[in-house]
GROMACS .gro file of C-alpha atoms in nm:
model
  307
    1MET     CA    1   9.712  10.161   4.142
    2ASN     CA    2   9.975   9.971   4.340
    3ASP     CA    3  10.350   9.934   4.315
    4VAL     CA    4  10.402   9.567   4.226
    5ILE     CA    5  10.714   9.353   4.222
    6VAL     CA    6  10.688   9.031   4.021
    7VAL     CA    7  10.944   8.772   4.130
    8GLY     CA    8  11.048   8.561   3.830
    9GLY     CA    9  11.146   8.653   3.475
   10GLY     CA   10  11.025   8.356   3.272
   11VAL     CA   11  10.722   8.357   3.043
   12VAL     CA   12  10.477   8.341   3.335
   13GLY     CA   13  10.640   8.625   3.527
   14LEU     CA   14  10.681   8.850   3.223
   15THR     CA   15  10.328   8.791   3.094
   16THR     CA   16  10.185   8.862   3.440
   17ALA     CA   17  10.394   9.178   3.464
   18VAL     CA   18  10.270   9.296   3.124
   19VAL     CA   19   9.905   9.243   3.221
   20LEU     CA   20   9.953   9.431   3.549
   21ALA     CA   21  10.146   9.718   3.389
   22GLU     CA   22   9.888   9.762   3.116
   23ARG     CA   23   9.622   9.786   3.388
   24GLY     CA   24   9.804  10.084   3.535
   25HIS     CA   25  10.018   9.931   3.808
   26ALA     CA   26  10.381  10.036   3.854
   27VAL     CA   27  10.553   9.704   3.791
   28ARG     CA   28  10.907   9.581   3.837
   29VAL     CA   29  11.021   9.228   3.753
   30TRP     CA   30  11.292   9.088   3.978
   31SER     CA   31  11.479   8.795   3.830
   32ALA     CA   32  11.811   8.635   3.918
   33GLN     CA   33  11.865   8.561   3.549
   34PRO     CA   34  11.795   8.745   3.225
   35SER     CA   35  11.480   8.612   3.061
   36GLY     CA   36  11.691   8.450   2.790
   37SER     CA   37  11.855   8.227   3.051
   38THR     CA   38  11.536   8.102   3.216
   39THR     CA   39  11.376   7.762   3.163
   40SER     CA   40  11.122   7.934   2.936
   41ALA     CA   41  11.395   8.022   2.688
   42VAL     CA   42  11.478   7.657   2.612
   43ALA     CA   43  11.117   7.539   2.573
   44GLY     CA   44  11.004   7.381   2.247
   45ALA     CA   45  10.695   7.598   2.298
   46LEU     CA   46  10.406   7.445   2.108
   47TRP     CA   47  10.067   7.551   2.242
   48TRP     CA   48   9.895   7.247   2.395
   49PRO     CA   49   9.763   7.178   2.748
   50TYR     CA   50  10.005   6.900   2.840
   51ARG     CA   51  10.086   6.770   3.190
   52ILE     CA   52   9.911   7.056   3.369
   53GLU     CA   53   9.638   7.074   3.631
   54PRO     CA   54   9.378   7.149   3.761
   55ALA     CA   55   9.191   7.017   3.458
   56GLU     CA   56   8.871   7.211   3.533
   57ARG     CA   57   9.053   7.545   3.493
   58VAL     CA   58   9.330   7.461   3.246
   59VAL     CA   59   9.107   7.458   2.937
   60GLU     CA   60   8.973   7.806   3.013
   61TRP     CA   61   9.323   7.946   3.067
   62ALA     CA   62   9.459   7.769   2.760
   63LEU     CA   63   9.185   7.883   2.522
   64GLU     CA   64   9.217   8.240   2.648
   65THR     CA   65   9.590   8.223   2.579
   66LEU     CA   66   9.528   8.066   2.238
   67ARG     CA   67   9.322   8.367   2.132
   68VAL     CA   68   9.606   8.600   2.227
   69HIS     CA   69   9.865   8.391   2.044
   70GLU     CA   70   9.652   8.386   1.731
   71GLU     CA   71   9.654   8.765   1.733
   72LEU     CA   72  10.028   8.781   1.799
   73ALA     CA   73  10.090   8.550   1.504
   74ASP     CA   74  10.000   8.842   1.274
   75ALA     CA   75  10.354   8.973   1.344
   76PRO     CA   76  10.570   8.660   1.389
   77GLY     CA   77  10.901   8.836   1.333
   78GLU     CA   78  10.825   9.072   1.619
   79THR     CA   79  10.643   8.847   1.867
   80GLY     CA   80  10.801   8.509   1.790
   81VAL     CA   81  10.455   8.351   1.752
   82ARG     CA   82  10.369   8.158   1.434
   83LEU     CA   83  10.069   7.943   1.343
   84VAL     CA   84  10.209   7.612   1.216
   85PRO     CA   85  10.027   7.295   1.103
   86GLY     CA   86  10.123   6.960   1.247
   87LEU     CA   87  10.020   6.621   1.376
   88HIS     CA   88   9.949   6.489   1.724
   89GLY     CA   89  10.032   6.126   1.653
   90GLY     CA   90   9.778   5.877   1.785
   91GLU     CA   91   9.547   6.150   1.918
   92ARG     CA   92   9.173   6.151   1.846
   93LEU     CA   93   8.931   6.442   1.829
   94ASP     CA   94   8.738   6.327   2.135
   95GLY     CA   95   9.055   6.261   2.335
   96PRO     CA   96   9.145   6.605   2.473
   97GLY     CA   97   8.783   6.712   2.526
   98PRO     CA   98   8.503   6.900   2.343
   99TRP     CA   99   8.721   7.211   2.312
  100ALA     CA  100   8.949   7.038   2.059
  101ALA     CA  101   8.681   7.057   1.790
  102ARG     CA  102   8.703   7.439   1.807
  103LEU     CA  103   9.070   7.453   1.709
  104ARG     CA  104   9.196   7.593   1.380
  105ASP     CA  105   9.196   7.353   1.081
  106VAL     CA  106   9.149   7.054   1.310
  107ARG     CA  107   9.071   6.715   1.157
  108GLU     CA  108   9.107   6.355   1.259
  109THR     CA  109   9.318   6.128   1.038
  110PRO     CA  110   9.428   5.765   1.068
  111GLU     CA  111   9.769   5.888   1.190
  112GLY     CA  112   9.627   6.120   1.453
  113LEU     CA  113   9.495   6.471   1.499
  114ARG     CA  114   9.602   6.727   1.240
  115VAL     CA  115   9.570   7.087   1.358
  116THR     CA  116   9.727   7.431   1.320
  117LEU     CA  117   9.863   7.564   1.650
  118PRO     CA  118  10.082   7.846   1.782
  119LEU     CA  119  10.452   7.760   1.787
  120LEU     CA  120  10.667   8.011   1.971
  121ASP     CA  121  11.031   8.104   1.917
  122MET     CA  122  11.090   8.161   2.287
  123PRO     CA  123  11.401   8.385   2.285
  124VAL     CA  124  11.220   8.622   2.046
  125HIS     CA  125  10.896   8.602   2.242
  126LEU     CA  126  11.063   8.675   2.576
  127GLU     CA  127  11.241   8.978   2.429
  128TRP     CA  128  10.908   9.099   2.291
  129LEU     CA  129  10.743   9.060   2.631
  130GLU     CA  130  11.021   9.267   2.789
  131ARG     CA  131  10.974   9.542   2.529
  132ARG     CA  132  10.598   9.540   2.585
  133LEU     CA  133  10.653   9.561   2.961
  134ARG     CA  134  10.881   9.863   2.924
  135ALA     CA  135  10.638  10.029   2.683
  136ALA     CA  136  10.375  10.002   2.958
  137GLY     CA  137  10.609  10.168   3.209
  138GLY     CA  138  10.744   9.855   3.375
  139SER     CA  139  11.103   9.745   3.426
  140PHE     CA  140  11.314   9.429   3.444
  141GLU     CA  141  11.579   9.413   3.717
  142ARG     CA  142  11.844   9.152   3.790
  143ARG     CA  143  11.778   9.077   4.157
  144THR     CA  144  11.824   8.753   4.348
  145VAL     CA  145  11.537   8.687   4.590
  146THR     CA  146  11.599   8.451   4.882
  147ASP     CA  147  11.279   8.540   5.068
  148PHE     CA  148  10.989   8.780   5.024
  149ALA     CA  149  11.115   9.032   5.280
  150ALA     CA  150  11.321   9.231   5.028
  151PRO     CA  151  11.047   9.283   4.765
  152ALA     CA  152  10.787   9.335   5.041
  153ALA     CA  153  10.999   9.620   5.178
  154GLU     CA  154  10.973   9.799   4.843
  155ALA     CA  155  10.620   9.726   4.720
  156PRO     CA  156  10.279   9.670   4.877
  157VAL     CA  157  10.211   9.389   4.628
  158VAL     CA  158  10.447   9.100   4.552
  159VAL     CA  159  10.361   8.839   4.290
  160ASN     CA  160  10.542   8.508   4.322
  161CYS     CA  161  10.615   8.375   3.972
  162ALA     CA  162  10.936   8.206   4.080
  163GLY     CA  163  10.872   7.867   3.919
  164LEU     CA  164  11.095   7.608   4.083
  165GLY     CA  165  11.214   7.875   4.324
  166ALA     CA  166  10.869   7.877   4.479
  167ALA     CA  167  10.954   7.551   4.653
  168VAL     CA  168  11.177   7.745   4.890
  169LEU     CA  169  11.025   8.093   4.871
  170ALA     CA  170  10.670   7.972   4.939
  171GLY     CA  171  10.772   7.674   5.149
  172ASP     CA  172  10.588   7.446   4.909
  173PRO     CA  173  10.724   7.089   4.902
  174SER     CA  174  10.478   6.993   4.627
  175VAL     CA  175  10.688   7.183   4.369
  176ARG     CA  176  10.901   6.937   4.172
  177ALA     CA  177  11.150   6.960   3.888
  178VAL     CA  178  11.065   6.770   3.569
  179ARG     CA  179  11.374   6.753   3.349
  180GLY     CA  180  11.339   6.812   2.978
  181GLN     CA  181  11.622   6.750   2.731
  182LEU     CA  182  11.615   6.862   2.367
  183VAL     CA  183  11.843   6.833   2.065
  184VAL     CA  184  11.868   7.109   1.803
  185VAL     CA  185  11.959   6.995   1.451
  186GLU     CA  186  11.992   7.161   1.114
  187ASN     CA  187  11.646   7.140   0.961
  188PRO     CA  188  11.649   6.900   0.663
  189GLY     CA  189  11.339   7.067   0.517
  190ILE     CA  190  11.065   6.982   0.769
  191THR     CA  191  10.793   7.248   0.785
  192GLU     CA  192  10.535   7.087   1.016
  193TRP     CA  193  10.556   6.995   1.383
  194TYR     CA  194  10.495   6.646   1.519
  195THR     CA  195  10.425   6.508   1.866
  196ARG     CA  196  10.350   6.169   2.011
  197ALA     CA  197  10.339   6.161   2.387
  198ASP     CA  198  10.224   5.938   2.669
  199PRO     CA  199  10.157   6.160   2.974
  200ALA     CA  200  10.260   5.873   3.200
  201ALA     CA  201  10.597   5.815   3.029
  202ASP     CA  202  10.928   5.992   3.092
  203ALA     CA  203  11.017   5.998   2.721
  204THR     CA  204  10.825   6.170   2.442
  205THR     CA  205  10.876   6.214   2.069
  206TYR     CA  206  10.837   6.549   1.901
  207PHE     CA  207  11.000   6.788   1.658
  208PHE     CA  208  10.930   7.156   1.604
  209PRO     CA  209  11.062   7.361   1.309
  210GLN     CA  210  11.201   7.681   1.460
  211PRO     CA  211  11.393   7.962   1.286
  212GLY     CA  212  11.717   7.850   1.452
  213GLY     CA  213  11.683   7.481   1.364
  214LEU     CA  214  11.465   7.176   1.416
  215ILE     CA  215  11.398   7.114   1.786
  216LEU     CA  216  11.389   6.744   1.875
  217GLY     CA  217  11.250   6.606   2.197
  218GLY     CA  218  11.224   6.498   2.452
  219THR     CA  219  11.206   6.384   2.811
  220ALA     CA  220  10.992   6.440   3.120
  221GLU     CA  221  11.206   6.307   3.405
  222THR     CA  222  11.056   6.385   3.744
  223ASP     CA  223  11.289   6.481   4.030
  224ASP     CA  224  11.594   6.472   3.803
  225PRO     CA  225  11.795   6.789   3.875
  226ARG     CA  226  12.064   6.741   3.608
  227THR     CA  227  12.105   7.050   3.392
  228THR     CA  228  12.375   6.915   3.161
  229PRO     CA  229  12.281   6.721   2.846
  230ASP     CA  230  12.317   6.345   2.860
  231PRO     CA  231  12.471   6.206   2.537
  232ALA     CA  232  12.284   5.875   2.557
  233THR     CA  233  11.953   6.054   2.605
  234ALA     CA  234  12.031   6.280   2.309
  235ALA     CA  235  12.102   5.979   2.088
  236ARG     CA  236  11.771   5.819   2.184
  237ILE     CA  237  11.584   6.143   2.109
  238VAL     CA  238  11.734   6.160   1.759
  239GLU     CA  239  11.660   5.792   1.703
  240ARG     CA  240  11.292   5.827   1.803
  241CYS     CA  241  11.239   6.133   1.583
  242ALA     CA  242  11.415   5.964   1.288
  243ARG     CA  243  11.165   5.679   1.303
  244VAL     CA  244  10.900   5.935   1.209
  245ARG     CA  245  11.112   6.135   0.962
  246PRO     CA  246  11.419   5.934   0.848
  247GLU     CA  247  11.597   6.243   0.716
  248ILE     CA  248  11.646   6.359   1.075
  249ALA     CA  249  11.902   6.079   1.131
  250GLY     CA  250  12.158   6.254   0.912
  251ALA     CA  251  12.088   6.610   1.025
  252ARG     CA  252  12.383   6.802   1.169
  253VAL     CA  253  12.351   6.859   1.543
  254LEU     CA  254  12.360   7.230   1.630
  255GLY     CA  255  12.322   7.208   2.005
  256HIS     CA  256  12.162   7.058   2.313
  257ARG     CA  257  11.922   7.207   2.566
  258VAL     CA  258  11.811   7.110   2.915
  259GLY     CA  259  11.540   7.274   3.123
  260LEU     CA  260  11.378   7.194   3.457
  261ARG     CA  261  11.003   7.238   3.428
  262PRO     CA  262  10.841   7.374   3.747
  263ALA     CA  263  10.567   7.119   3.811
  264ARG     CA  264  10.348   7.107   4.121
  265ALA     CA  265  10.135   6.831   4.270
  266GLY     CA  266   9.780   6.963   4.256
  267GLY     CA  267   9.861   7.190   3.963
  268VAL     CA  268   9.890   7.563   3.918
  269ARG     CA  269   9.859   7.774   4.231
  270ILE     CA  270   9.699   8.116   4.186
  271GLU     CA  271   9.621   8.241   4.533
  272ALA     CA  272   9.651   8.561   4.738
  273GLU     CA  273   9.747   8.595   5.101
  274ARG     CA  274   9.773   8.897   5.326
  275ARG     CA  275  10.124   8.963   5.454
  276ALA     CA  276  10.198   9.039   5.818
  277ASP     CA  277  10.277   9.400   5.721
  278GLY     CA  278   9.936   9.438   5.555
  279GLY     CA  279  10.067   9.401   5.202
  280LEU     CA  280   9.955   9.144   4.947
  281LEU     CA  281  10.140   8.832   4.830
  282VAL     CA  282   9.999   8.665   4.521
  283HIS     CA  283  10.126   8.318   4.438
  284HIS     CA  284  10.135   8.221   4.072
  285TYR     CA  285  10.341   7.910   3.997
  286GLY     CA  286  10.325   7.538   3.922
  287HIS     CA  287  10.273   7.544   3.544
  288GLY     CA  288  10.505   7.254   3.463
  289GLY     CA  289  10.586   7.245   3.092
  290ALA     CA  290  10.272   7.429   2.986
  291GLY     CA  291  10.353   7.785   3.092
  292VAL     CA  292  10.343   7.904   2.731
  293THR     CA  293  10.004   7.737   2.682
  294VAL     CA  294   9.828   7.907   2.974
  295ALA     CA  295  10.039   8.222   3.020
  296TRP     CA  296   9.782   8.488   2.933
  297GLY     CA  297   9.484   8.318   3.094
  298CYS     CA  298   9.674   8.257   3.417
  299ALA     CA  299   9.828   8.605   3.414
  300ARG     CA  300   9.484   8.764   3.399
  301ALA     CA  301   9.360   8.541   3.680
  302ALA     CA  302   9.657   8.640   3.897
  303ALA     CA  303   9.617   9.009   3.807
  304ALA     CA  304   9.253   8.995   3.916
  305LEU     CA  305   9.373   8.913   4.268
  306VAL     CA  306   9.584   9.229   4.268
  307GLY     CA  307   9.286   9.441   4.167
   0.00000   0.00000   0.00000
């Protein structure tokens, strides 16, 4: 088995590292930030293949990940994964594709598609992934990577899970930031999630009941690099969610979150190339806002390129 360095400590990098370590590789994760400070940590994190390509592979990756999440939901306090019912407003059973009929408790209603899906508490889930990595013999190191020379000097295999950082590291101009802003409020008693989204719009409406509060969203603003919350945007998010559940209007605001989703024109890139020194560089990035949805399926596909 090879020494492997995975560049990137978000959900994609950590899940890939876990898969590789549990296959017997000696794995180190290099990340400039702790996992709790990555974009993954601020995600609303409902399982659903949203704004991700290529379509012909996404369903396979997503359903493979769904099966893992359903198993992890047996221990929600440990893994951060719960199975929660909710409503995709305006969605129909034949909209997503034939696979939707295979989902848990799925049924079409006049309001939309009711279904039970995995909802992840991301700080808890990322901590669990780190523990699972260490249990398999891997490690997590705070290292800033400006090019692949440094990890290549220490490992014959480097896996590029750098998210937005792949734009520079891989020289890929098709990687683009899609800004997402959320509002966290004190939950007024809502137990089910709700979404209503137009993939072509830069504003969406959703709320997710998480242990730390009710997460309200959101936005999908392409090429917007702002990482500070915008008060006007936050007010509009609360207003949209309150149209669905009026009690949200009076909920106490607990905080604001902003994350830059690592999208890529053409979709997820999972590809291996031989380095000049004979080593292997595996690219694994471009998941946009659906990293949680495809994490395990994509991680296994990337690990297969390592061998």
